[in-house]
Every structure is written in structure tokens, then in C-alpha cells.
CSV table of C-alpha atoms and ligand atoms in Angstrom, one decimal:
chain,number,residue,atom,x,y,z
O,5,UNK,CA,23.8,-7.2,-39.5
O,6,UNK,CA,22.1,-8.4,-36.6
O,7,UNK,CA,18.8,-10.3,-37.5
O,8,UNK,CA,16.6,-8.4,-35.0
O,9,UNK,CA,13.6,-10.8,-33.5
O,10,UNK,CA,10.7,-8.6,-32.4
O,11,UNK,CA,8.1,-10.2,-30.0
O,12,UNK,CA,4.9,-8.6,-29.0
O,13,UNK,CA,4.0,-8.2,-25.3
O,14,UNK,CA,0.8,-7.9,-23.3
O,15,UNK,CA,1.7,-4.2,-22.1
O,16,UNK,CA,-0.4,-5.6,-18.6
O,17,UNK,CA,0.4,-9.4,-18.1
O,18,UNK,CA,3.5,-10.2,-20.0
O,19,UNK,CA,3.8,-13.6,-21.2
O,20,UNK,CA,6.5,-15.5,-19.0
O,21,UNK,CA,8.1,-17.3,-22.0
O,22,UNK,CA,8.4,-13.8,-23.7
O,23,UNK,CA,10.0,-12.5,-20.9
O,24,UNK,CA,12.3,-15.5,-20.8
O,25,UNK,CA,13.6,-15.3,-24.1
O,26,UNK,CA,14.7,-11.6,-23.2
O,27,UNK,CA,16.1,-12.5,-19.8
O,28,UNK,CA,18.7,-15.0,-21.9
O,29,UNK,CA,19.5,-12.4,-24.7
O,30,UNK,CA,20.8,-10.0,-21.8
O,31,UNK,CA,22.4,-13.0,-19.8
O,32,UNK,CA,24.1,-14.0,-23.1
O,33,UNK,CA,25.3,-10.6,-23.8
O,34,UNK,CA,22.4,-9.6,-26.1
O,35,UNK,CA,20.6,-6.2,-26.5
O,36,UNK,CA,17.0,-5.6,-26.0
O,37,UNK,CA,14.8,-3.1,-26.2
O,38,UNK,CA,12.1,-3.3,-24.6
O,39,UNK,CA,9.4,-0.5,-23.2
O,40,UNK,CA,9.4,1.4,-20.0
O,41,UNK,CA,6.7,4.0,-19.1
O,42,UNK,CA,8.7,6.4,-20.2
O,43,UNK,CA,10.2,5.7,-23.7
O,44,UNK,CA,11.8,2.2,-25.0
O,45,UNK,CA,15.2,1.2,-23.7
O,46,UNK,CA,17.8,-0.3,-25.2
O,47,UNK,CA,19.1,-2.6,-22.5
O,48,UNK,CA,22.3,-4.9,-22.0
O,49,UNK,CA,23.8,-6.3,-19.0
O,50,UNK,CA,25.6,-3.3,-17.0
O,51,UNK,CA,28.1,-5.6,-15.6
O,52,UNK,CA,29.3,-6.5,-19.2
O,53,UNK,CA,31.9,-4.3,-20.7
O,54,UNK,CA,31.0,-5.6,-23.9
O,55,UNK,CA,27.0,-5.5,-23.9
O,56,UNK,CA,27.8,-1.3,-23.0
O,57,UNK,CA,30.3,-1.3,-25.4
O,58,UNK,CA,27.5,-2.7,-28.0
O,59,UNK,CA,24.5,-0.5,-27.1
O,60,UNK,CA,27.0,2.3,-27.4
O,61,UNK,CA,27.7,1.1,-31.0
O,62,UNK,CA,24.2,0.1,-31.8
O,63,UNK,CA,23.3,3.8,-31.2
O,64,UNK,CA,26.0,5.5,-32.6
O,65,UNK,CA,26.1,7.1,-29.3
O,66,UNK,CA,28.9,9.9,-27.7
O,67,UNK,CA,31.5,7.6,-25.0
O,68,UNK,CA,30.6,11.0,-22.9
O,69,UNK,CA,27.5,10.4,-22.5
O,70,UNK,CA,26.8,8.1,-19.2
O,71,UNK,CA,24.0,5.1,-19.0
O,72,UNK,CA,21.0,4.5,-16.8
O,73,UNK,CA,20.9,1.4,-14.9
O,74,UNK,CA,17.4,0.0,-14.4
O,75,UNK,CA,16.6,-2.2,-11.7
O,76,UNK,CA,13.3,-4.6,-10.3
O,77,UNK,CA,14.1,-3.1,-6.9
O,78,UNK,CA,14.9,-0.2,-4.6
O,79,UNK,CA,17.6,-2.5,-2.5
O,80,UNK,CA,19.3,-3.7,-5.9
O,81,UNK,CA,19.8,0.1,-6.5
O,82,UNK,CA,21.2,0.4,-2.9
O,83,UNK,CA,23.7,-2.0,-3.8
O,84,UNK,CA,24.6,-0.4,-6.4
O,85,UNK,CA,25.7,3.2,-4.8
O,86,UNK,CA,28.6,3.8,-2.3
O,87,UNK,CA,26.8,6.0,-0.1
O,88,UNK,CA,23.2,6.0,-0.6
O,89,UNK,CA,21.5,9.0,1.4
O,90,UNK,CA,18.5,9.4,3.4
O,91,UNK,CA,17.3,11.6,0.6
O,92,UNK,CA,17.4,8.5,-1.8
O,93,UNK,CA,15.4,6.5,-0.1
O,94,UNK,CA,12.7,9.7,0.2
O,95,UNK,CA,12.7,9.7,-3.1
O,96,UNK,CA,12.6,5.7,-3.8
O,97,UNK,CA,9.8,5.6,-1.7
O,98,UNK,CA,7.6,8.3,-3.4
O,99,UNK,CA,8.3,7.5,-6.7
O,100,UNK,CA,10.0,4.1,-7.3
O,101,UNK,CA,9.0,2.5,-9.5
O,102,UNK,CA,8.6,5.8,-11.7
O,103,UNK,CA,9.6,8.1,-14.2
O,104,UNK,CA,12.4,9.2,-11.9
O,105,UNK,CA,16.7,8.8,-12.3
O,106,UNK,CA,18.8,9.1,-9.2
O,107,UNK,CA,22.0,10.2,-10.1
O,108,UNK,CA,24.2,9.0,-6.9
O,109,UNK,CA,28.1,8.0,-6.3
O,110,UNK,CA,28.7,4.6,-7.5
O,111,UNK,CA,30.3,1.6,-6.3
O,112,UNK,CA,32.9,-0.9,-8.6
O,113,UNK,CA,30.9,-3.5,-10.3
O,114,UNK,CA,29.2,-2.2,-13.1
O,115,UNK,CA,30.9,-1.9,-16.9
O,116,UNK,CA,33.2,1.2,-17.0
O,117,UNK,CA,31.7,2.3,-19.6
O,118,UNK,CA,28.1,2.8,-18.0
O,119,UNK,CA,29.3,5.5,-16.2
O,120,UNK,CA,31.1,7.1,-19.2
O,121,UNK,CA,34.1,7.6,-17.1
O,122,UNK,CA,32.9,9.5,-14.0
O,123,UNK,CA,32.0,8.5,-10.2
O,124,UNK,CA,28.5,8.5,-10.2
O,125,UNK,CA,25.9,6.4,-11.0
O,126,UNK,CA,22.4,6.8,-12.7
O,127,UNK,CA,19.7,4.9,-11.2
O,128,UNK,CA,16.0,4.2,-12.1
O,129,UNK,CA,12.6,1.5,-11.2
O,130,UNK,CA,10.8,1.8,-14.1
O,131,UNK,CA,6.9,1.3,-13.5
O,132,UNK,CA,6.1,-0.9,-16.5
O,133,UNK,CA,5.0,-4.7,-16.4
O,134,UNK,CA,7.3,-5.2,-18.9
O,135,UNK,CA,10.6,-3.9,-17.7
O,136,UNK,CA,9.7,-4.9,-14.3
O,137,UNK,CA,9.3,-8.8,-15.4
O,138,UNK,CA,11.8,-8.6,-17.4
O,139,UNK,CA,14.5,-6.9,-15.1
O,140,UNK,CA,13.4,-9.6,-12.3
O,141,UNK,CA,13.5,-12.6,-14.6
O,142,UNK,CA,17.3,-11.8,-15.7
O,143,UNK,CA,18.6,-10.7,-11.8
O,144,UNK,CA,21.0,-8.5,-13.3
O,145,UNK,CA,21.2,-4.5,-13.1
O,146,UNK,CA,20.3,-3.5,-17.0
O,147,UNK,CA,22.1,-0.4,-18.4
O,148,UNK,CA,19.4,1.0,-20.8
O,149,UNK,CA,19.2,4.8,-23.0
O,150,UNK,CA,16.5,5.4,-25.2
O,151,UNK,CA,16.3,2.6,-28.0
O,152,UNK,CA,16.9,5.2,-30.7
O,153,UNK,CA,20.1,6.2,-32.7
O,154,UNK,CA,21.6,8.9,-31.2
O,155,UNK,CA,20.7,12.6,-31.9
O,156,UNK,CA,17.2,11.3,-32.7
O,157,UNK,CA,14.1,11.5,-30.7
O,158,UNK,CA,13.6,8.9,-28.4
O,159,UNK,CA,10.6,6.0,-29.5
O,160,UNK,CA,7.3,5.7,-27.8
O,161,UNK,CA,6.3,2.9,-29.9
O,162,UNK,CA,8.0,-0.5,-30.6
O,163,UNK,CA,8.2,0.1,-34.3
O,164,UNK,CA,9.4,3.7,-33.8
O,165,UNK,CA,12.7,0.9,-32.6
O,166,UNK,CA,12.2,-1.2,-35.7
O,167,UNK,CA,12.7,2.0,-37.8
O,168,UNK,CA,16.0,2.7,-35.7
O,169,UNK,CA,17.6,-0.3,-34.6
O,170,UNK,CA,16.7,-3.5,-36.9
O,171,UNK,CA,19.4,-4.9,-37.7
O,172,UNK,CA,21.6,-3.6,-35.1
O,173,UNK,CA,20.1,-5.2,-31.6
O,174,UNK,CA,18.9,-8.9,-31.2
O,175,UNK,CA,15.1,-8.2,-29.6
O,176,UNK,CA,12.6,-5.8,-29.4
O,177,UNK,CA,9.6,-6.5,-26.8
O,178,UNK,CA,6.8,-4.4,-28.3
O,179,UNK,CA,4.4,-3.7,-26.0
O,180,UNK,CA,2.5,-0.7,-27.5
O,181,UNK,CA,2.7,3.3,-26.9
O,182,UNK,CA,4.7,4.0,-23.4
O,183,UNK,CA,2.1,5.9,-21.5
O,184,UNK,CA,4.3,8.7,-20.0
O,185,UNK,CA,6.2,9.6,-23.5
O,186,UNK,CA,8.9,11.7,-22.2
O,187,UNK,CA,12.1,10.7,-20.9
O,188,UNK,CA,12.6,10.3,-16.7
O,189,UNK,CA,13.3,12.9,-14.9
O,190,UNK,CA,17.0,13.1,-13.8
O,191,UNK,CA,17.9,14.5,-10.3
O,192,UNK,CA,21.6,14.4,-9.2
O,193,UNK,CA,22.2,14.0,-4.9
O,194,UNK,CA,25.7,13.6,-5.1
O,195,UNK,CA,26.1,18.0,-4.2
O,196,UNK,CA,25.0,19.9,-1.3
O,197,UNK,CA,22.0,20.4,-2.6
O,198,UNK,CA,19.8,18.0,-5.2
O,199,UNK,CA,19.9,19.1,-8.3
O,200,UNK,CA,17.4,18.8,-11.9
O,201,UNK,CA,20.0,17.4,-14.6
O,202,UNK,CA,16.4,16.4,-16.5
O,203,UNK,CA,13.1,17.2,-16.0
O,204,UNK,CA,10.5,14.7,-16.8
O,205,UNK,CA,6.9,13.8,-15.8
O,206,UNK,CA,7.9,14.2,-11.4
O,207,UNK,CA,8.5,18.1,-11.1
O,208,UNK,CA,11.0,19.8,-9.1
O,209,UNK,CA,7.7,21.1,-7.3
O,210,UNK,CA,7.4,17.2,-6.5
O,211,UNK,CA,10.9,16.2,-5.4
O,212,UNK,CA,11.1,19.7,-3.4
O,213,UNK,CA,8.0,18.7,-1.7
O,214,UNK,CA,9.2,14.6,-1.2
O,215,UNK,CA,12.9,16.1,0.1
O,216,UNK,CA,11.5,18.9,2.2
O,217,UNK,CA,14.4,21.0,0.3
O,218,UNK,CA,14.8,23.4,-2.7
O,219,UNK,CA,15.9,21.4,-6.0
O,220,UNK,CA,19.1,23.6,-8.0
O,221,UNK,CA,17.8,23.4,-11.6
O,222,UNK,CA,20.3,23.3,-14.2
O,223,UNK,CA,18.9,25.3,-16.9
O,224,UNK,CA,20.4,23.7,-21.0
O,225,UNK,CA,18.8,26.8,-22.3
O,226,UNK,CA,20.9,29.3,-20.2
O,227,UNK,CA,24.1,27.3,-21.0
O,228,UNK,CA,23.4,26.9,-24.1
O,229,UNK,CA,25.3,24.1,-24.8
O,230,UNK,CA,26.4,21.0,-23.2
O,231,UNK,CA,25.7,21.1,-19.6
O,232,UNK,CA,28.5,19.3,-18.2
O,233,UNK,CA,26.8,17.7,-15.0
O,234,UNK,CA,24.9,15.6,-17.4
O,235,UNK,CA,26.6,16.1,-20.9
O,236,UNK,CA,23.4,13.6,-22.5
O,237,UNK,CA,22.1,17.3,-22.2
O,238,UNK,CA,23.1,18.2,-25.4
O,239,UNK,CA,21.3,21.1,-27.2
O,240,UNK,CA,21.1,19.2,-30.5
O,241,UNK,CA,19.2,16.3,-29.2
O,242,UNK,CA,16.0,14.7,-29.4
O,243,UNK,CA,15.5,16.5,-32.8
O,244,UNK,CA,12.6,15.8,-36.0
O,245,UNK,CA,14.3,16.0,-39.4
O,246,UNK,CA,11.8,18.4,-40.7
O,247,UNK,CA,13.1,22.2,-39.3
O,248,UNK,CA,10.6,22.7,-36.0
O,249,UNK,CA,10.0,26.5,-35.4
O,250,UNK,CA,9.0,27.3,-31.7
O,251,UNK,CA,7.0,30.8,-31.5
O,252,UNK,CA,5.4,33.0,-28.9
O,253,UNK,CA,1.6,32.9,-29.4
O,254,UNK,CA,2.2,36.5,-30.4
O,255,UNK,CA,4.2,35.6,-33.4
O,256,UNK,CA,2.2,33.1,-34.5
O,257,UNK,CA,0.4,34.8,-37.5
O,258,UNK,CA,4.0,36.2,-38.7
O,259,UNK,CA,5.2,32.8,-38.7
O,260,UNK,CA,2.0,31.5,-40.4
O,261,UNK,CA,2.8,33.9,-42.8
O,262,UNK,CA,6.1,34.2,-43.8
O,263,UNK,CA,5.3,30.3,-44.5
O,264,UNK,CA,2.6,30.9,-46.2
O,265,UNK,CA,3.1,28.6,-49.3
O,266,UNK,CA,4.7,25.9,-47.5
O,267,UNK,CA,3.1,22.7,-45.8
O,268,UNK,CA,2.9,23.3,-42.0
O,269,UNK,CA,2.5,21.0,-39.1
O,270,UNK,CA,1.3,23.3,-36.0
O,271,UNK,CA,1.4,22.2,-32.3
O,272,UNK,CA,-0.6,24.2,-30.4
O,273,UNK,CA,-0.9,23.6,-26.6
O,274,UNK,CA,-3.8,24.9,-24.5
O,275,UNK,CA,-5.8,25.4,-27.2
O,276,UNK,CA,-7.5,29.3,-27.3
O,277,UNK,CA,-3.9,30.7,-26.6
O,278,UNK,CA,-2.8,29.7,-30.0
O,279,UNK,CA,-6.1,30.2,-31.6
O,280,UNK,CA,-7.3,28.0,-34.5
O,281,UNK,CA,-5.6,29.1,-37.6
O,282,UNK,CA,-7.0,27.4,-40.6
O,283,UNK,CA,-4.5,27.6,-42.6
O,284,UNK,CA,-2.6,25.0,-41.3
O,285,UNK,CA,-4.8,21.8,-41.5
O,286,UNK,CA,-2.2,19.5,-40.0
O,287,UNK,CA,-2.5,20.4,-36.8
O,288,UNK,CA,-2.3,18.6,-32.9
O,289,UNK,CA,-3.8,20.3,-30.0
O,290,UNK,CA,-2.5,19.7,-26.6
O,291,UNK,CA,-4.8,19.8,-23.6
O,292,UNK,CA,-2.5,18.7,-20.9
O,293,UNK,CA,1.1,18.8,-20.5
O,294,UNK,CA,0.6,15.1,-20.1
O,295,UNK,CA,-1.2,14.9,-23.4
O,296,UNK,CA,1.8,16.9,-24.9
O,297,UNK,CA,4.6,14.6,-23.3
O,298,UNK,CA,2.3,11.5,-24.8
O,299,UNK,CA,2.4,12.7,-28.2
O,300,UNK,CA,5.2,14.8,-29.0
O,301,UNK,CA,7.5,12.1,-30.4
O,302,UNK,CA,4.7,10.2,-32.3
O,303,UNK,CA,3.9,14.1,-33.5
O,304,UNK,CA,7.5,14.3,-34.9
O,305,UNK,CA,8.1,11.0,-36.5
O,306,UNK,CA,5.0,11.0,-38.3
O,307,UNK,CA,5.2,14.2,-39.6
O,308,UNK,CA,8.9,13.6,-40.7
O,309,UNK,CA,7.7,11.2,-42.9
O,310,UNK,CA,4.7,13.3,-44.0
O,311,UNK,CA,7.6,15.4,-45.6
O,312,UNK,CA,6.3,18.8,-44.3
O,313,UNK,CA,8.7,21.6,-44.7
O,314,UNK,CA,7.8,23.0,-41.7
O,315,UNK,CA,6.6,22.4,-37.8
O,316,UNK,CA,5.5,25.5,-36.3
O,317,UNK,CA,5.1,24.7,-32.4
O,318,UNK,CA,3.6,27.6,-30.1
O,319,UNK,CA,5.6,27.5,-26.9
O,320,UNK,CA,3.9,26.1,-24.0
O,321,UNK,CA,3.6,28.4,-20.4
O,322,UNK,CA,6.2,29.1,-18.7
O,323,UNK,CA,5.1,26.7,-15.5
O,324,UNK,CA,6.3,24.0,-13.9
O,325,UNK,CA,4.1,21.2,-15.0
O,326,UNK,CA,5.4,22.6,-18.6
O,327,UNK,CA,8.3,22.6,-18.2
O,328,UNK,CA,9.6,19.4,-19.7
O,329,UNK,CA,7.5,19.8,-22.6
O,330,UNK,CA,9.1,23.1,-23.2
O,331,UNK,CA,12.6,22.0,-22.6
O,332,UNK,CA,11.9,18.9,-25.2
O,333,UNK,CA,10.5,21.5,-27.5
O,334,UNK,CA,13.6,23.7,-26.9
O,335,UNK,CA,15.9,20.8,-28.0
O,336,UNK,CA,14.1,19.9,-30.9
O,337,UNK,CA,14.1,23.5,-32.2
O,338,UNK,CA,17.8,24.2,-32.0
O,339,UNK,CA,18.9,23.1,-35.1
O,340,UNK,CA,16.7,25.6,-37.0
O,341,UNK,CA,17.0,28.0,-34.3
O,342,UNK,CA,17.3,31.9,-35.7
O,343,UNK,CA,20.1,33.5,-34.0
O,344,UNK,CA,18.6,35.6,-30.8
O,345,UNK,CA,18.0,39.9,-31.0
J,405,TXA,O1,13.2,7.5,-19.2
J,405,TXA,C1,14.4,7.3,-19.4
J,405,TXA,O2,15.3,7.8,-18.6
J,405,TXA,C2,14.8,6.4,-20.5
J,405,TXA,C3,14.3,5.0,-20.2
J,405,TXA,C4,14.8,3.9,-21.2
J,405,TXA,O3,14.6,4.6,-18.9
J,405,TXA,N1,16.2,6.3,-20.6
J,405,TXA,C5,16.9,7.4,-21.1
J,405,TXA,O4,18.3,7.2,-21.2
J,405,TXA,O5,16.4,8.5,-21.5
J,405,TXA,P1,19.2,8.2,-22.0
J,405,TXA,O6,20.5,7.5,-22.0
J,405,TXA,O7,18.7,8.5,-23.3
J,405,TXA,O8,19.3,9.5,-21.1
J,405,TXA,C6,20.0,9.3,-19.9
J,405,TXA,C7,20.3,10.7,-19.3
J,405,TXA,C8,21.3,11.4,-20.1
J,405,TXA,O9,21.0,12.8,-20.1
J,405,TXA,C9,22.6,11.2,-19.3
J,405,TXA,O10,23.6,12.2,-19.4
J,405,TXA,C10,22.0,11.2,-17.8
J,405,TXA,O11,20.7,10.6,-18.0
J,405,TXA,N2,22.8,10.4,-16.9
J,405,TXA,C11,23.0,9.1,-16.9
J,405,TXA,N3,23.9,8.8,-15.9
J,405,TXA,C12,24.3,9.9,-15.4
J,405,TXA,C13,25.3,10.3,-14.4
J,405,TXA,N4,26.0,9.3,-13.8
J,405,TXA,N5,25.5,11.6,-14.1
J,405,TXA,C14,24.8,12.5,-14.8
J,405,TXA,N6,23.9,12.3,-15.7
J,405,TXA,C15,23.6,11.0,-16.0
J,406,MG,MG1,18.3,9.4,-25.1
């Protein structure tokens, strides 16, 4: 056991002291997690073959499964690729610091282990105060997944980490919900042509528009298991312990029925599609795909430990601004999923 210090943390003007005692945890070899706009991190020092070797153990997470660096700056990520393209820097400029991972070939000086054995790297500015004092107070690129154990949805929320990691990391910097909710959006340049590993809060629409070229998108769904291109794309992943059902809006009322005696959370996005069905009282209307991508962990955690038997979730539209809701969503469901036809 690790006896885990957690420190709260203006979300907008982080305290300089806080941010010190974090910079010296990672410098020592420590792990912290600490919040990104996206989801929390767990971070340790990506030069450090033993701070990867701990967040991997912390987490309980697959050696397969390669780590995003985060860094203060676009021109530390420079330094960190072998080649870095002109379509890099389009996309560093438009959305660095963002929600956005740049998966490029990587140059020797990070922790083996970061790059889970392959050529490439994963990079990523995250826009939070936070991180972004925190990465420039330590000067050192910081290897960071999701601060949850693996398999588990990732945390929005600092204590969502407590539940998961005390115990197991030295710091948590809670600074409040993480405003996007989702996890970045992953886009690989190291092929021909660009190509979605992840999709996140920026849109294929948005990096075809920034690059001034189509984006491939490599569809989990159609390959039904591990993609291999990004093999953190794992079907069972990001998944409630309470079995979440994901319907057409047509089958809604069959689902509602066939559960009839049970206790049902329903998700219901676009509200009007789904139509208010009283009989499930616990209930979370989504107006926005950006509401949705806010909530949906919080959703799931809390309603795994309301002990419902059930989440019914009506599928979001089929659009792009959907569609990482819908591919969390997908994830979450496969567990419970009904074999197809
Ligand atoms: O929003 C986020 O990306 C959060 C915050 C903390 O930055 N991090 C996160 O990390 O979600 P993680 O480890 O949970 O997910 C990283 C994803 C995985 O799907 C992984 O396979 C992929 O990025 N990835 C990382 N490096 C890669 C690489 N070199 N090639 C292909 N995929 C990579
Ligand atoms: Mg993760």
C-alpha cells in the first residue's frame, strides 16, 4: 500500500505550492493523477522505465496497450517525434492545447515501455490549468492513461480516482469534474493518409477540415475486437458493472418491457426521440452530445452503486458530432451484448 495524499486544486489558478509538490512526486519517480479536460490522468515521468512500469501496475493495465505522453508545449512534442510532418503542426496549431492525441513515429528517449513496444509515439497538450502548470513546473514529458483501473470507465471527478487508485499512486490533484468528459480523440499520421484510432470531442469533420484531407476512420465496431492500430481499442472497455443495454428508439418499449419488474436506469439522448417513459423514474436526458460526453461516466458510476439491474441507453444518431458518444456507449454495452440476427 501506497498512502495516497490527495490535494485539492483551484480548477482556474492552481496554487503554485500544489503544483510543486506534484512536480517532485513525478521527478522522484512518483505517480499522480491529476485532471485534464478530458478525464484524470495517471501520470509518471515518460523517461522512467520504472514510473511506466508502476502506472502500468497501478492500473492493472495490458503491456499491449501503449501510453500518451502529455506535454506544456507543441516544440516539446516536436522533440519528441522522429519526423514530425507538416500535418502535425496543422493540427498543433488548431487544436493544441486540446482534446486531441497525435499518434507520430517516435524518437529514443522515452521509457520502452510507453510505447508498449512499437515505433510510434502518442502525443497530446492538454488544455487544463492544472496539467498545463503542472507539466511546465516538472519540465519533463509525462506518460499519462486514464487514472482508473483498467477495463473500468475512465474518472471525470477526483474521487471517481480515490475509489480506484488509493492506495496504489502517491497524489491525486483534485480539481473538480473535467469539463470535456470523454477521452481525446486519437488520430494516427504515421500512414498515407491520417487516420481516427479514437474519436473524442475534435471530429473527423474537424481534423479533415484543419488537414485539407479525408481522415480513414477505423471503425471497433466493424472489427469487432481489438483493433490492432491502437489495441487500447478494446471492445470490453470503458464498461459500468451494472449490464447497460443499448436500443433503437424503436425497441425501446420492448426493452422497457421485457424489464418490466426490474430497476432501470434510462439514458435518453435528444429528448422526444426516446419519448418520456414513466416507468423508469431514474432517468438522464441528453441535450447535446457535449452534455452526453460530460455526463456519461458520472451516469455509470453512480448508478453502479445505486445497484440497478439494469441501464437501458437509447442509441444516439448516427452523426458525426455523435459519434464518440455512441462509440463509448458501444463499448460499455459489449459485455451484455445479445448475440446479432
Ligand atoms: O484524454 C485522454 O486521452 C486521456 C487523458 C489523461 O489525456 N488519456 C487516455 O489514455 O485516455 P488511455 O491510456 O486511457 O488511452 C490511450 C489511447 C489508447 O487507446 C491507446 O491504445 C492509444 O491511445 N495510443 C497511445 N499511444 C499510441 C500509439 N503509439 N499508437 C496507437 N495508439 C496509441
Ligand atoms: Mg483509458
Amino acid at each position: 500500500m501506497t498512502p495516497t495524499q490527495v490535494l485539492p486544486v483551484d480548477p482556474r489558478s492552481p496554487d503554485s505550492a500544489t503544483i510543486d509538490v506534484a512536480a517532485r512526486v513525478l521527478r522522484a519517480g512518483g505517480l499522480v493523477a491529476f485532471p485534464t479536460e478530458t478525464v484524470y490522468g495517471l501520470g509518471g515521468d515518460a523517461t522512467s522505465d520504472a514510473a511506466i512500469r508502476a502506472i502500468f501496475e497501478a492500473k492493472g493495465r495490458p503491456q499491449t496497450n501503449p501510453l500518451i505522453v502529455h506535454l506544456a508545449e507543441t516544440s516539446q512534442a516536436c522533440e519528441l517525434a522522429s519526423h514530425w510532418p507538416e500535418s502535425a503542426t496543422r493540427l498543433a496549431e488548431r487544436f493544441w492545447p486540446g482534446p486531441l492525441t497525435i499518434v507520430l513515429p517516435k524518437r529514443p528517449g522515452l521509457a520502452e515501455a510507453v510505447s508498449a513496444g512499437r515505433a510510434t509515439v502518442g502525443l497530446r497538450v492538454p488544455d487544463h490549468d492544472v496539467a498545463l502548470a503542472m507539466l511546465r513546473a516538472v519540465g519533463l514529458p509525462i506518460a499519462a492513461p486514464s487514472a482508473n483501473r483498467s477495463t473500468r470507465v475512465s474518472p471525470t471527478c477526483g474521487h471517481h480516482v480515490r475509489d480506484e487508485l488509493a492506495g496504489r499512486i502517491d497524489l491525486i490533484l483534485d480539481a473538480g469534474p473535467t469539463p470535456v468528459g470523454i477521452e481525446s480523440t486519437v488520430v494516427d499520421l504515421t500512414g498515407e493518409r491520417p487516420r481516427l484510432l479514437r474519436p473524442g470531442a475534435v471530429t473527423s469533420d474537424q481534423l479533415a477540415a484543419a488537414l485539407g484531407e479525408e481522415i480513414a476512420i477505423v471503425e471497433v465496431a466493424a472489427s469487432g475486437q481489438h483493433a490492432l492500430s491502437s489495441p487500447g481499442q478494446m471492445a470490453v472497455h470503458y464498461a459500468p458493472r451494472t449490464p447497460l443495454i443499448l436500443v433503437d428508439v424503436r425497441e425501446l418499449e420492448e426493452e422497457l418491457a421485457v424489464s418490466d419488474l426490474m430497476r432501470i436506469g434510462l439514458i435518453v439522448p435528444q429528448p422526444g426521440r426516446g419519448e418520456g417513459d414513466l416507468r423508469a423514474p431514474i432517468r438522464v436526458e441528453w441535450q447535446s452530445p457535449e452534455e452526453a460526453a460530460r455526463g456519461l461516466y458520472a451516469t455509470l458510476r453512480d448508478w453502479d452503486d445505486e445497484d440497478l439491474d439494469r441501464i437501458v441507453v437509447v442509441m444516439p444518431p448516427p452523426t458525426e458530432a455523435w459519434r464518440a458518444v455512441r462509440d463509448r456507449l458501444w463499448r460499455a454495452s459489449r459485455r451484455w451484448a445479445r448475440p446479432e440476427g
